Short mmCIF file of C-alpha atoms in Angstrom, two decimals:
data_model
loop_
_atom_site.label_atom_id
_atom_site.label_comp_id
_atom_site.label_asym_id
_atom_site.label_seq_id
_atom_site.Cartn_x
_atom_site.Cartn_y
_atom_site.Cartn_z
CA MET A 228 60.99 10.22 -46.99
CA SER A 229 59.45 9.00 -43.74
CA ARG A 230 61.16 9.70 -40.42
CA ALA A 231 61.70 5.98 -39.85
CA ARG A 232 63.48 5.61 -43.20
CA LEU A 233 65.51 8.77 -42.60
CA GLY A 234 66.62 7.48 -39.22
CA LEU A 235 67.62 4.13 -40.72
CA LEU A 236 69.55 5.88 -43.50
CA LEU A 237 71.49 7.91 -40.92
CA VAL A 238 72.37 4.73 -39.06
CA LEU A 239 73.64 3.07 -42.25
CA LEU A 240 75.75 6.09 -43.16
CA VAL A 241 77.48 6.05 -39.80
CA LEU A 242 77.95 2.29 -39.67
CA LEU A 243 79.45 2.33 -43.17
CA GLY A 244 81.94 4.91 -42.00
CA ALA A 245 80.91 7.96 -44.02
CA PRO A 246 84.07 10.12 -43.81
CA ALA A 247 82.26 13.40 -43.14
CA VAL A 248 80.53 11.86 -40.14
CA SER A 249 83.26 9.65 -38.71
CA ARG A 250 85.84 12.43 -38.57
CA ALA A 251 83.53 15.06 -37.08
CA ALA A 252 84.28 16.43 -33.65
CA GLY A 253 82.02 16.42 -30.61
CA PRO A 254 79.31 13.85 -29.88
CA LEU A 255 79.81 12.16 -33.25
CA ASP A 256 83.14 10.78 -32.02
CA GLN A 257 81.76 9.38 -28.78
CA PRO A 258 80.96 5.72 -28.08
CA GLY A 259 77.36 4.88 -28.89
CA TYR A 260 76.81 7.63 -31.46
CA ALA A 261 76.69 5.19 -34.38
CA LYS A 262 73.61 3.68 -32.76
CA ALA A 263 72.14 6.85 -31.26
CA VAL A 264 72.15 8.53 -34.68
CA THR A 265 68.77 6.93 -35.38
CA CYS A 266 67.35 9.53 -32.96
CA ALA A 267 69.26 12.49 -34.42
CA ALA A 268 66.78 13.54 -37.11
CA CYS A 269 64.29 14.67 -34.46
CA HIS A 270 66.23 14.96 -31.19
CA GLY A 271 69.49 16.39 -32.53
CA ALA A 272 72.97 14.83 -32.79
CA SER A 273 73.66 15.27 -29.08
CA GLY A 274 70.06 14.83 -27.94
CA ASN A 275 69.47 18.56 -27.55
CA SER A 276 66.22 19.04 -29.43
CA ARG A 277 65.48 22.45 -30.90
CA SER A 278 61.82 21.69 -31.54
CA GLU A 279 58.98 22.88 -29.29
CA ALA A 280 57.33 19.47 -29.35
CA VAL A 281 60.35 17.11 -29.19
CA PRO A 282 62.00 16.38 -25.82
CA ILE A 283 65.66 16.89 -24.96
CA LEU A 284 67.39 13.55 -24.36
CA ALA A 285 70.83 14.87 -23.38
CA GLY A 286 71.63 14.13 -19.75
CA LEU A 287 68.64 11.82 -19.33
CA PRO A 288 69.30 9.04 -16.79
CA PRO A 289 69.85 5.71 -18.61
CA ALA A 290 67.18 3.86 -16.62
CA TYR A 291 64.53 6.45 -17.51
CA PHE A 292 65.54 6.42 -21.19
CA LYS A 293 65.42 2.62 -21.33
CA LYS A 294 61.97 2.48 -19.73
CA ALA A 295 60.66 5.04 -22.22
CA ILE A 296 62.05 3.02 -25.14
CA GLU A 297 60.55 -0.19 -23.77
CA ASP A 298 57.15 1.46 -23.26
CA TYR A 299 57.14 2.92 -26.77
CA ALA A 300 58.28 -0.34 -28.37
CA SER A 301 55.65 -2.40 -26.55
CA GLY A 302 52.84 0.07 -27.24
CA LYS A 303 52.33 0.84 -23.55
CA ARG A 304 53.22 4.44 -24.36
CA LEU A 305 51.30 5.10 -27.55
CA SER A 306 53.03 6.98 -30.36
CA ALA A 307 52.79 6.05 -34.03
CA GLU A 308 55.96 8.08 -34.67
CA MET A 309 58.06 6.75 -31.79
CA GLU A 310 57.16 3.06 -31.86
CA PRO A 311 59.24 2.12 -34.94
CA PHE A 312 62.22 4.15 -33.71
CA ALA A 313 62.02 2.55 -30.26
CA LYS A 314 62.09 -0.88 -31.86
CA GLN A 315 65.14 0.16 -33.89
CA VAL A 316 66.91 1.36 -30.75
CA LYS A 317 66.19 -1.95 -29.01
CA LEU A 318 67.65 -3.85 -31.95
CA LEU A 319 70.72 -1.63 -32.15
CA GLY A 320 71.41 -1.76 -28.39
CA VAL A 321 69.39 0.36 -25.98
CA ASP A 322 72.08 0.29 -23.27
CA GLU A 323 74.64 1.96 -25.53
CA VAL A 324 72.16 4.53 -26.83
CA ALA A 325 71.01 5.35 -23.29
CA ALA A 326 74.62 5.73 -22.13
CA PHE A 327 75.43 8.01 -25.07
CA PHE A 328 72.61 10.45 -24.32
CA ALA A 329 73.25 10.34 -20.57
CA ALA A 330 76.83 11.48 -21.23
CA GLN A 331 75.83 14.53 -23.29
CA ARG A 332 75.75 18.01 -21.79
CA ARG A 333 72.17 19.19 -21.59
CA GLU A 334 71.32 22.47 -23.30
CA PRO A 335 67.99 24.13 -22.40
CA THR A 336 65.48 24.68 -25.17
CA PRO A 337 66.14 27.90 -27.10
CA VAL A 338 62.40 28.58 -27.32
CA ARG A 339 61.50 31.05 -24.57
CA PRO A 340 57.92 30.95 -23.22
CA GLU A 341 55.91 34.10 -22.58
CA ARG A 342 56.86 35.84 -19.33
CA ALA A 343 53.22 36.13 -18.22
CA ALA A 344 52.68 32.40 -18.64
CA VAL A 345 55.86 31.67 -16.67
CA GLU A 346 54.70 33.83 -13.77
CA ARG A 347 51.25 32.22 -13.74
CA GLY A 348 52.83 28.78 -13.80
CA ARG A 349 55.28 29.47 -10.99
CA ALA A 350 52.67 29.22 -8.22
CA ALA A 351 50.80 26.32 -9.81
CA ALA A 352 54.03 24.33 -10.12
CA ALA A 353 54.64 24.39 -6.35
CA GLN A 354 52.72 21.13 -5.90
CA CYS A 355 55.09 19.41 -8.36
CA ALA A 356 58.23 20.23 -6.36
CA SER A 357 57.94 17.32 -3.93
CA CYS A 358 58.76 14.90 -6.76
CA HIS A 359 60.39 16.97 -9.50
CA GLY A 360 62.42 19.18 -7.16
CA PRO A 361 62.24 22.93 -6.43
CA GLU A 362 64.10 23.74 -9.65
CA GLY A 363 62.57 21.00 -11.79
CA GLN A 364 65.78 18.99 -11.62
CA GLY A 365 64.04 15.64 -11.13
CA ASP A 366 65.27 12.63 -9.15
CA ALA A 367 67.12 9.97 -11.15
CA ALA A 368 67.06 7.50 -8.25
CA LYS A 369 63.25 7.58 -8.24
CA MET A 370 62.91 7.64 -12.06
CA VAL A 371 61.54 11.20 -11.93
CA PRO A 372 62.70 13.18 -14.99
CA ALA A 373 64.08 16.70 -14.98
CA LEU A 374 61.62 19.21 -16.42
CA ALA A 375 63.83 22.31 -16.32
CA GLY A 376 64.62 23.60 -19.79
CA GLN A 377 62.50 21.08 -21.67
CA PRO A 378 60.36 22.52 -24.51
CA ALA A 379 57.13 23.96 -23.11
CA ALA A 380 54.93 22.39 -25.78
CA TYR A 381 56.37 18.96 -25.04
CA ILE A 382 55.80 19.31 -21.28
CA ARG A 383 52.26 20.59 -21.84
CA ASN A 384 51.40 17.72 -24.19
CA GLN A 385 52.69 15.13 -21.73
CA LEU A 386 50.79 16.69 -18.83
CA LEU A 387 47.59 16.53 -20.87
CA LEU A 388 48.24 12.88 -21.74
CA PHE A 389 48.83 12.06 -18.07
CA LYS A 390 45.70 13.96 -17.05
CA ALA A 391 43.58 11.98 -19.52
CA ASP A 392 45.33 8.73 -18.48
CA LYS A 393 46.46 8.24 -22.08
CA ARG A 394 50.14 7.95 -21.17
CA SER A 395 51.21 4.73 -19.45
CA PRO A 396 47.70 3.73 -18.29
CA GLY A 397 47.81 1.36 -15.36
CA ASP A 398 51.35 2.37 -14.37
CA GLU A 399 51.06 2.31 -10.56
CA PRO A 400 53.86 4.80 -9.73
CA LEU A 401 52.09 7.44 -11.84
CA THR A 402 48.69 7.11 -10.14
CA LYS A 403 49.31 9.90 -7.62
CA MET A 404 50.49 12.37 -10.24
CA LYS A 405 47.53 11.66 -12.50
CA ALA A 406 45.15 12.25 -9.58
CA ILE A 407 46.82 15.62 -8.90
CA LEU A 408 46.54 16.65 -12.54
CA LYS A 409 42.90 15.62 -12.97
CA PRO A 410 41.22 18.79 -11.58
CA ILE A 411 43.76 21.26 -12.98
CA PRO A 412 42.49 23.26 -15.99
CA ASP A 413 44.35 22.65 -19.25
CA ALA A 414 45.30 26.34 -19.45
CA THR A 415 46.98 26.11 -16.04
CA LEU A 416 48.93 23.05 -17.15
CA ALA A 417 50.18 25.08 -20.11
CA ASP A 418 51.40 27.73 -17.67
CA VAL A 419 53.13 25.09 -15.53
CA ALA A 420 54.86 23.84 -18.67
CA ALA A 421 55.98 27.37 -19.51
CA TYR A 422 57.40 27.82 -16.01
CA TYR A 423 59.46 24.63 -16.07
CA SER A 424 60.65 25.32 -19.60
CA SER A 425 61.94 28.73 -18.49
CA LEU A 426 64.20 27.28 -15.78
CA ARG A 427 67.90 27.22 -16.53
#
């Protein structure tokens, strides 16, 4: 079964009031879950992904989440996997889904990067602090996401996409960051990703 069909099936189960789901405790009882469940197969019921390559959505500022969904749905942010899900979220109600994930307590990735990579990445990440903060906490007011505790593989992959201008090409606010990333070796970007992933 494809991920898109699995996500749709989960939505239908919740909307039809499957007893095992509707009576469960925790995030499943919260407003918006019936619509956010379309994301659960990959991102987890509360948005706390346990995959190395899938980002954590819990605690994400609503405005940032909504922009990401819009970019995926329109094809501005290319992803064959995410595009159909983003379109589903827009149909279901992106405001409610964004609010649901924003309200969830964020849990750092359980995947621990290698200590040596973390130490190498610590110094290289210094130039990122002016926007992402000294502890990778981000800046919601400026639409800068938190990097601390995100899966290292996900951060690395996104840095490589930014470096190659394959993520959000032509997006003016990202021009400066892409210019900074351009001369940095891919291996160093992997170390930067490991460092931010290690932060708690």
